[in-house]
PDB file of C-alpha atoms in Angstrom:
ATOM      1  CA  UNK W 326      13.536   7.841  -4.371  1.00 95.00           C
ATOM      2  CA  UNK W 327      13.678   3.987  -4.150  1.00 97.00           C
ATOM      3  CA  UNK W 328      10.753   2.158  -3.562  1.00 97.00           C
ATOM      4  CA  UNK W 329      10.171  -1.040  -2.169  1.00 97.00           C
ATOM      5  CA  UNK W 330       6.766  -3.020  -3.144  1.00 97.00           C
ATOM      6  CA  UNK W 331       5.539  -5.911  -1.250  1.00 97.00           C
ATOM      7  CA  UNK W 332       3.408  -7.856  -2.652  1.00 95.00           C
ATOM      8  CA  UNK W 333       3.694  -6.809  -6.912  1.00 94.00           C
ATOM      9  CA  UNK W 334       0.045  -7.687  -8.043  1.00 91.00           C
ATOM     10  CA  UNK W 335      -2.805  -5.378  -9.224  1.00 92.00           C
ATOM     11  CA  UNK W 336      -2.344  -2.402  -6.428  1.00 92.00           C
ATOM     12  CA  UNK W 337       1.344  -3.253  -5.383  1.00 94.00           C
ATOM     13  CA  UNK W 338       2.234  -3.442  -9.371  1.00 95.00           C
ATOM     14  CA  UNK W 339      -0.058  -0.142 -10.036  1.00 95.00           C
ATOM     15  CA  UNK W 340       1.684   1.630  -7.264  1.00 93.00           C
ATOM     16  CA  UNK W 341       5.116   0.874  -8.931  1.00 96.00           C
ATOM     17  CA  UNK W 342       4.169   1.838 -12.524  1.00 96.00           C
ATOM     18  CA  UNK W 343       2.366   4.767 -11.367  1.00 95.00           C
ATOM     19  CA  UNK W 344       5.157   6.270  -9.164  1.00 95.00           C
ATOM     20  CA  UNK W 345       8.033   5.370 -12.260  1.00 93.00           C
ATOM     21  CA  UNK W 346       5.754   6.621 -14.776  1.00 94.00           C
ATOM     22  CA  UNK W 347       5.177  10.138 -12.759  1.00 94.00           C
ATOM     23  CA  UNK W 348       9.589  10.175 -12.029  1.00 94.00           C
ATOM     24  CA  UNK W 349       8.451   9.616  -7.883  1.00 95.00           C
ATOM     25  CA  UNK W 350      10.695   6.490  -8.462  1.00 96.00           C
ATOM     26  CA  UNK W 351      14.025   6.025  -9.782  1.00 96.00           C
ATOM     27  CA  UNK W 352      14.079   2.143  -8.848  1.00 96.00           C
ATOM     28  CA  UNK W 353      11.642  -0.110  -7.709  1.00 97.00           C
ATOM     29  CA  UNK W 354      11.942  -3.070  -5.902  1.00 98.00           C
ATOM     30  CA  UNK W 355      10.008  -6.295  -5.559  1.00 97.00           C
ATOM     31  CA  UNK W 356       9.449  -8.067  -2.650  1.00 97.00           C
ATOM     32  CA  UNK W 357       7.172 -11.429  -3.653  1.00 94.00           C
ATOM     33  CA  UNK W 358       6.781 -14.406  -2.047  1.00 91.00           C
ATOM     34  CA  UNK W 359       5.360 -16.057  -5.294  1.00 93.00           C
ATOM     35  CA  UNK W 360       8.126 -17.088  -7.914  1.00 94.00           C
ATOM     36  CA  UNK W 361       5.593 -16.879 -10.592  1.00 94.00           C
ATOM     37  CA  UNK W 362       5.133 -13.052 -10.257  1.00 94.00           C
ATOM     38  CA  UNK W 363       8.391 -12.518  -9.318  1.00 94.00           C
ATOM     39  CA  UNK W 364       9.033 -13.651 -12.604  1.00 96.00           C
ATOM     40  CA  UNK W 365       6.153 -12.001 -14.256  1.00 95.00           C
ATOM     41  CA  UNK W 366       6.956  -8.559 -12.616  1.00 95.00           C
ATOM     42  CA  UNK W 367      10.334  -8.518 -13.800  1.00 94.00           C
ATOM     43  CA  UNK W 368       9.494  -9.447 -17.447  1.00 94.00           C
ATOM     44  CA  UNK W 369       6.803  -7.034 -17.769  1.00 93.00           C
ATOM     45  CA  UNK W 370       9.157  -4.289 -15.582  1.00 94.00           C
ATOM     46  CA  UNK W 371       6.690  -3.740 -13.350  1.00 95.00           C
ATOM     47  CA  UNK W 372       9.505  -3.811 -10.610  1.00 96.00           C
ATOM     48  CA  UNK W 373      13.533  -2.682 -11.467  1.00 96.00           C
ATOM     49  CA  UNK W 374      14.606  -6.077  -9.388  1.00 96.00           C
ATOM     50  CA  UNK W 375      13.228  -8.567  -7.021  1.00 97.00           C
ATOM     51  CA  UNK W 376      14.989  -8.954  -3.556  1.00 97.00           C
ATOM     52  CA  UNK W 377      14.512 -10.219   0.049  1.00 95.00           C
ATOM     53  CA  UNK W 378      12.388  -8.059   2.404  1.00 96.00           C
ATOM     54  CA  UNK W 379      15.397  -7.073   4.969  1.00 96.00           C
ATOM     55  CA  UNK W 380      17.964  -6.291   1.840  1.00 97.00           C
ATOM     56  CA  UNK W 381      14.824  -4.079   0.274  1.00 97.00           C
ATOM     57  CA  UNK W 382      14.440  -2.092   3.485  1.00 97.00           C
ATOM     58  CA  UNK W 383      18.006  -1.425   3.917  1.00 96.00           C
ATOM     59  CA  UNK W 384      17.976  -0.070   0.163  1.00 96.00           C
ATOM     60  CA  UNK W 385      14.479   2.278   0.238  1.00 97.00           C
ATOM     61  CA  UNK W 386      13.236   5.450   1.263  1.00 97.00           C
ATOM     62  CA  UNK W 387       9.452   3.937   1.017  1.00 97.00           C
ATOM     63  CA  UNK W 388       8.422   0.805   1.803  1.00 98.00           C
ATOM     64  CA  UNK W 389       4.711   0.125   0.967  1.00 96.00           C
ATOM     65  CA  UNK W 390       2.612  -3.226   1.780  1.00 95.00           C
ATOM     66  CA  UNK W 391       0.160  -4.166  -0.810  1.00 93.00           C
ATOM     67  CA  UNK W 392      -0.625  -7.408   1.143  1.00 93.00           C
ATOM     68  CA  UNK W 393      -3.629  -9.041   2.480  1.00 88.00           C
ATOM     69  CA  UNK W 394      -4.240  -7.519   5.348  1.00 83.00           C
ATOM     70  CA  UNK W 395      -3.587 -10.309   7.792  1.00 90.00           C
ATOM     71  CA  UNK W 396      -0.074 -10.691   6.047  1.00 92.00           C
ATOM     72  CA  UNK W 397       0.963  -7.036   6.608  1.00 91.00           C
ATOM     73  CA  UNK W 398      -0.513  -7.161  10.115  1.00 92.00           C
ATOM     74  CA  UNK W 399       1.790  -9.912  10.887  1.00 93.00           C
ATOM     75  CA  UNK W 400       4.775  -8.529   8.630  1.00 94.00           C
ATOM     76  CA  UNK W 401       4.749  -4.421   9.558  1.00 95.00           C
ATOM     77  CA  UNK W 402       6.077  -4.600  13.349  1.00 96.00           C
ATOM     78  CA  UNK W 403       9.046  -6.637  11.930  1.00 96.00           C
ATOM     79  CA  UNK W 404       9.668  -3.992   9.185  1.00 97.00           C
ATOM     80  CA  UNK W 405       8.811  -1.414  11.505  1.00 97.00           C
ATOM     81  CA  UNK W 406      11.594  -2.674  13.667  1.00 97.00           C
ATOM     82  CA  UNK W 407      14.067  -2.203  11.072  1.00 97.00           C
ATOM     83  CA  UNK W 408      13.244   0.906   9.003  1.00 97.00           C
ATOM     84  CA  UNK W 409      15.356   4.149  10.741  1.00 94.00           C
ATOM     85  CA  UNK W 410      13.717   7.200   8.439  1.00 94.00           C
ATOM     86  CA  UNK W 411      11.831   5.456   5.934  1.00 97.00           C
ATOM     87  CA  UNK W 412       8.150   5.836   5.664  1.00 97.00           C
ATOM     88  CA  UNK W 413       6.256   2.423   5.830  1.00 97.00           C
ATOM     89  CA  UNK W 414       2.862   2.130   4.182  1.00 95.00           C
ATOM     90  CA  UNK W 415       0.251   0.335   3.143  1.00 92.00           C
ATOM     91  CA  UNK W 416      -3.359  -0.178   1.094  1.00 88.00           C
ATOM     92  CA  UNK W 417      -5.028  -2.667   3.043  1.00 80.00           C
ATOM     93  CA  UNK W 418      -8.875  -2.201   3.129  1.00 76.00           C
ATOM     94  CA  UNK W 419      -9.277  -2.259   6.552  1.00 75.00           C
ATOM     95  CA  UNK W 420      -7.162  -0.306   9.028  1.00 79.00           C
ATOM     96  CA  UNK W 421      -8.305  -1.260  12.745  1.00 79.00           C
ATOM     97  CA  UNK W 422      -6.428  -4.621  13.015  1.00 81.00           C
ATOM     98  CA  UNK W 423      -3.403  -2.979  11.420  1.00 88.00           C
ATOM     99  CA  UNK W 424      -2.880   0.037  13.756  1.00 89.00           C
ATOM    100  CA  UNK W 425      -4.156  -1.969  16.926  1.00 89.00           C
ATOM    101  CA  UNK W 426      -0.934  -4.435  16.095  1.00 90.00           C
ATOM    102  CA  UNK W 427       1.704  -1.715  16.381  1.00 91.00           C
ATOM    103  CA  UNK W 428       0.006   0.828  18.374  1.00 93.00           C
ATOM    104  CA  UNK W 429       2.742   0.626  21.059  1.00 95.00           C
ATOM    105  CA  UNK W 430       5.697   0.050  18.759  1.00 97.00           C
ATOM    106  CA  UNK W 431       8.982   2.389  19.455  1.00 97.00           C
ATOM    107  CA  UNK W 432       8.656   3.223  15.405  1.00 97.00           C
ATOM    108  CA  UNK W 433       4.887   3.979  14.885  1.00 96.00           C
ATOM    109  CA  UNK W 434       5.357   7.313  13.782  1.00 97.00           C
ATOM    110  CA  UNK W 435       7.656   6.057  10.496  1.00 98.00           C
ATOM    111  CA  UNK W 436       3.764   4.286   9.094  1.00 96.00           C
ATOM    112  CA  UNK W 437       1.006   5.901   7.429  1.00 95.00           C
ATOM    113  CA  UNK W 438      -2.026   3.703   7.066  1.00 91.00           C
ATOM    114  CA  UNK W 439      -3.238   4.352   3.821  1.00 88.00           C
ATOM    115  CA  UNK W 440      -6.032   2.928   1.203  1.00 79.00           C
ATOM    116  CA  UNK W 441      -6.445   3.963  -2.084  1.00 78.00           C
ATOM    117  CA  UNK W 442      -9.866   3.627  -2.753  1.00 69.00           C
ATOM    118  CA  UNK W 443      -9.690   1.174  -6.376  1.00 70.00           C
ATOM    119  CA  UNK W 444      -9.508  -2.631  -7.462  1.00 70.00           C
ATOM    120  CA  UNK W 445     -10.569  -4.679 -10.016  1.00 70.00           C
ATOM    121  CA  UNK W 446     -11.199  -8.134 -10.099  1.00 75.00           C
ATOM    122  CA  UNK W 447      -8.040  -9.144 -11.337  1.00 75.00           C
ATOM    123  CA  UNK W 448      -5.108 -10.059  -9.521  1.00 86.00           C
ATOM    124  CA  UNK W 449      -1.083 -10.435 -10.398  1.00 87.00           C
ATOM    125  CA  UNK W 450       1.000  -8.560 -11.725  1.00 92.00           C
ATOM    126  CA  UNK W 451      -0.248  -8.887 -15.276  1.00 91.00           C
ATOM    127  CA  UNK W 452      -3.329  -6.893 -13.303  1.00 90.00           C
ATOM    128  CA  UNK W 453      -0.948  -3.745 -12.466  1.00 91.00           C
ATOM    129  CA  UNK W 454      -1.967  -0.984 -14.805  1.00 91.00           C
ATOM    130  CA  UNK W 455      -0.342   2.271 -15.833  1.00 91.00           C
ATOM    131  CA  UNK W 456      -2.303   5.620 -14.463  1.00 87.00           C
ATOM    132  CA  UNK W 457      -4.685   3.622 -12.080  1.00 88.00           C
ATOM    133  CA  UNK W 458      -5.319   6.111  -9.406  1.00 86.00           C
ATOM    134  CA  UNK W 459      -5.802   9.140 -11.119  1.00 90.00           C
ATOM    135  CA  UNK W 460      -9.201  10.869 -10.122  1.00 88.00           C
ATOM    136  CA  UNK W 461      -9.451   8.030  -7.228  1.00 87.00           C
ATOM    137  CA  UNK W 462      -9.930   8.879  -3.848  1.00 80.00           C
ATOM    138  CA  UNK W 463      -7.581   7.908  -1.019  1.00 86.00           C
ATOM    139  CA  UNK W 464      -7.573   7.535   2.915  1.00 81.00           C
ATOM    140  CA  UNK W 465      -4.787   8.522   4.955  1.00 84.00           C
ATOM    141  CA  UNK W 466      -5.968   6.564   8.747  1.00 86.00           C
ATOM    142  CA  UNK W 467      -4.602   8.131  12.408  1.00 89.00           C
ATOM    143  CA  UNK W 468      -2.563  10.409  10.733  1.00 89.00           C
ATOM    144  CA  UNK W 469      -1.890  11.888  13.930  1.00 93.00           C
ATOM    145  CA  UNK W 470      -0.515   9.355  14.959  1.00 95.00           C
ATOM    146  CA  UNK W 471       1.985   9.440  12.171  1.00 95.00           C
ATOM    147  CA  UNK W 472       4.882  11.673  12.067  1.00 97.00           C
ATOM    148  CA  UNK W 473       4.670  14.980  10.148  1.00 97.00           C
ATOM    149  CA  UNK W 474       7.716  14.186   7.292  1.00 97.00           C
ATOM    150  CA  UNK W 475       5.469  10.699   6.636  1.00 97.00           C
ATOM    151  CA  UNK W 476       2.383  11.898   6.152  1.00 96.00           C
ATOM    152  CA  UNK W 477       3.691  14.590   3.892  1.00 96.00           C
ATOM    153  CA  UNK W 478       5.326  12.508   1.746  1.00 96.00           C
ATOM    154  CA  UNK W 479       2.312  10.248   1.517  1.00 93.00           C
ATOM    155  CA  UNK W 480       0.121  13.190   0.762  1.00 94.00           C
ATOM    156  CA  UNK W 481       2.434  14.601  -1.768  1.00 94.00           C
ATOM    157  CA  UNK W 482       2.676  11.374  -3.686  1.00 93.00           C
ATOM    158  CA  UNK W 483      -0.910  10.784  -3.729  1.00 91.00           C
ATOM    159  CA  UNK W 484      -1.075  14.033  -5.172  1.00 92.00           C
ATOM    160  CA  UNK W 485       1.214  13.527  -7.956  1.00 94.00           C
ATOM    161  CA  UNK W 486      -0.994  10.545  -8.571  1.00 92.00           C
ATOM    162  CA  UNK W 487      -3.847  12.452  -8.819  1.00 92.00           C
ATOM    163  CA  UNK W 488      -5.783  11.569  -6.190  1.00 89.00           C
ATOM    164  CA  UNK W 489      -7.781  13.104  -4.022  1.00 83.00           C
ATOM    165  CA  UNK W 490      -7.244  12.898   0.240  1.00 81.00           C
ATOM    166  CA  UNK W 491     -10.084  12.130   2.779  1.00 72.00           C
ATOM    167  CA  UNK W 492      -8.644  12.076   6.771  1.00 77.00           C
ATOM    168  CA  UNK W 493     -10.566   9.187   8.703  1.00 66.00           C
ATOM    169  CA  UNK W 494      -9.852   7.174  11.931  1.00 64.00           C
ATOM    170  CA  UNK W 495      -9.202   3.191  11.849  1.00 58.00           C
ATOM    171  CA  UNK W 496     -12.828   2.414  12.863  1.00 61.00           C
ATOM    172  CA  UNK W 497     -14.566   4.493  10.504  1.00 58.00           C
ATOM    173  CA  UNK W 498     -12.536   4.197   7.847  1.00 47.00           C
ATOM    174  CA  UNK W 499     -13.321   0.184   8.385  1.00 51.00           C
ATOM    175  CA  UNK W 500     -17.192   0.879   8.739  1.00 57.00           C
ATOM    176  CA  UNK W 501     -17.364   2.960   5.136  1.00 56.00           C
ATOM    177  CA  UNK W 502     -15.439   0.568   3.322  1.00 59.00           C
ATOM    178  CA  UNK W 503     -17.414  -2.155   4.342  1.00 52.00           C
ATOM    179  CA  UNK W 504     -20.533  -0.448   3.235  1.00 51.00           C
ATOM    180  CA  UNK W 505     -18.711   0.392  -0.158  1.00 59.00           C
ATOM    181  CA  UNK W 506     -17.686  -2.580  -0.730  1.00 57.00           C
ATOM    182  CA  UNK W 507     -19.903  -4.909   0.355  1.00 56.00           C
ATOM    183  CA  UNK W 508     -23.803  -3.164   0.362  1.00 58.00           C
ATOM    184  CA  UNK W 509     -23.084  -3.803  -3.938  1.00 58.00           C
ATOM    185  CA  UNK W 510     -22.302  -7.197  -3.521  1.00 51.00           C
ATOM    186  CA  UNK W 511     -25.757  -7.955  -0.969  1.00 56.00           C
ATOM    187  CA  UNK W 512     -27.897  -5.703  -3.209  1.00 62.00           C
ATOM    188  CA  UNK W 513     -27.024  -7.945  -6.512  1.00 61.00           C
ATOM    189  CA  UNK W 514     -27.207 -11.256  -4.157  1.00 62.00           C
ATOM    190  CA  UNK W 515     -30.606  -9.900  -3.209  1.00 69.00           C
ATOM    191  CA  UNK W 516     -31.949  -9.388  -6.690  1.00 76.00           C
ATOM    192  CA  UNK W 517     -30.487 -11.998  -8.171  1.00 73.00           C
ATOM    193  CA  UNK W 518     -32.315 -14.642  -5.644  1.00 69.00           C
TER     194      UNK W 518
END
């Protein structure tokens, strides 16, 4: 399978060493908008080569956006609009915004909203890590709305990973990570003031 990354930092740079490292991947490619870690994710072959987002899609099975989430809502209908059987996907921690943008695109069934629940601090990818998401818990959003062949794919890969699969809709998915991510952050605030 050839992957295409976009965005090769801590998740997007996991993803890639994770799916090489378990043979999901035979080549990986970089899409990067920063010349520093396009540079940096070559040298530490995090990513086989670096290329331009249309020449990527033309060349992948997978595509997966491991972008802020106001960059892939603004980036997946035009990748949508070019992909013909590839699955599209991405780990954005929030999922409403996302599906609402391409909830009436032609090719909504080729992406599988997706966030694998783990992050650190660190960012770049000198952050991307070998083995990251084993025993880490992932959500797979509207995957009715998805078609069958993507979400199986995306739910055998996880598995290879390791992972483990929890089913959610866009808005609740959204609620719960807010409360997981954020309720730590108040409660320190709080005790720290």
């Amino acid at each position: 399978m050839t992957v295409t990354v976009v965005g090769i930092g801590l998740i997007g740079g996991s993803f890639a060493l994770a799916l090489r490292d378990k043979g999901i991947a035979k080549r990986v490619i970089g899409v990067e908008s920063n010349e520093e870690h396009k540079r940096k994710a070559l040298a530490l072959r995090v990513v086989d080569e670096v290329k331009d987002l249309d020449e990527a899609i033309k060349e992948s099975d997978l595509i997966f956006l491991a972008v802020p989430v106001d960059a892939a809502t603004e980036l997946l209908p035009s990748i949508l609009d070019k992909v013909d059987k590839q699955v599209v996907m991405d780990a954005g921690s929030t999922k409403e915004g996302i599906t609402e943008a391409i909830k009436d695109h032609p090719k909504r069934k080729r992406f599988v909203g997706t966030h694998p629940m783990w992050g650190t601090e660190y960012s770049g990818p000198e952050a991307a890590v070998h083995d990251a998401f084993r025993g880490r818990s992932y959500v797979i959003c509207e995957k009715e709305k998805s078609a069958p062949d993507a979400v199986a794919t995306m739910e055998k890969i996880y598995s290879l990973l390791g992972m483990s699969l929890v089913y959610m809709n866009a808005k609740s998915h959204d609620v719960h990570a807010a409360y997981v991510s954020h309720i730590s952050h108040l409660t320190s605030f709080a005790i720290a003031n």
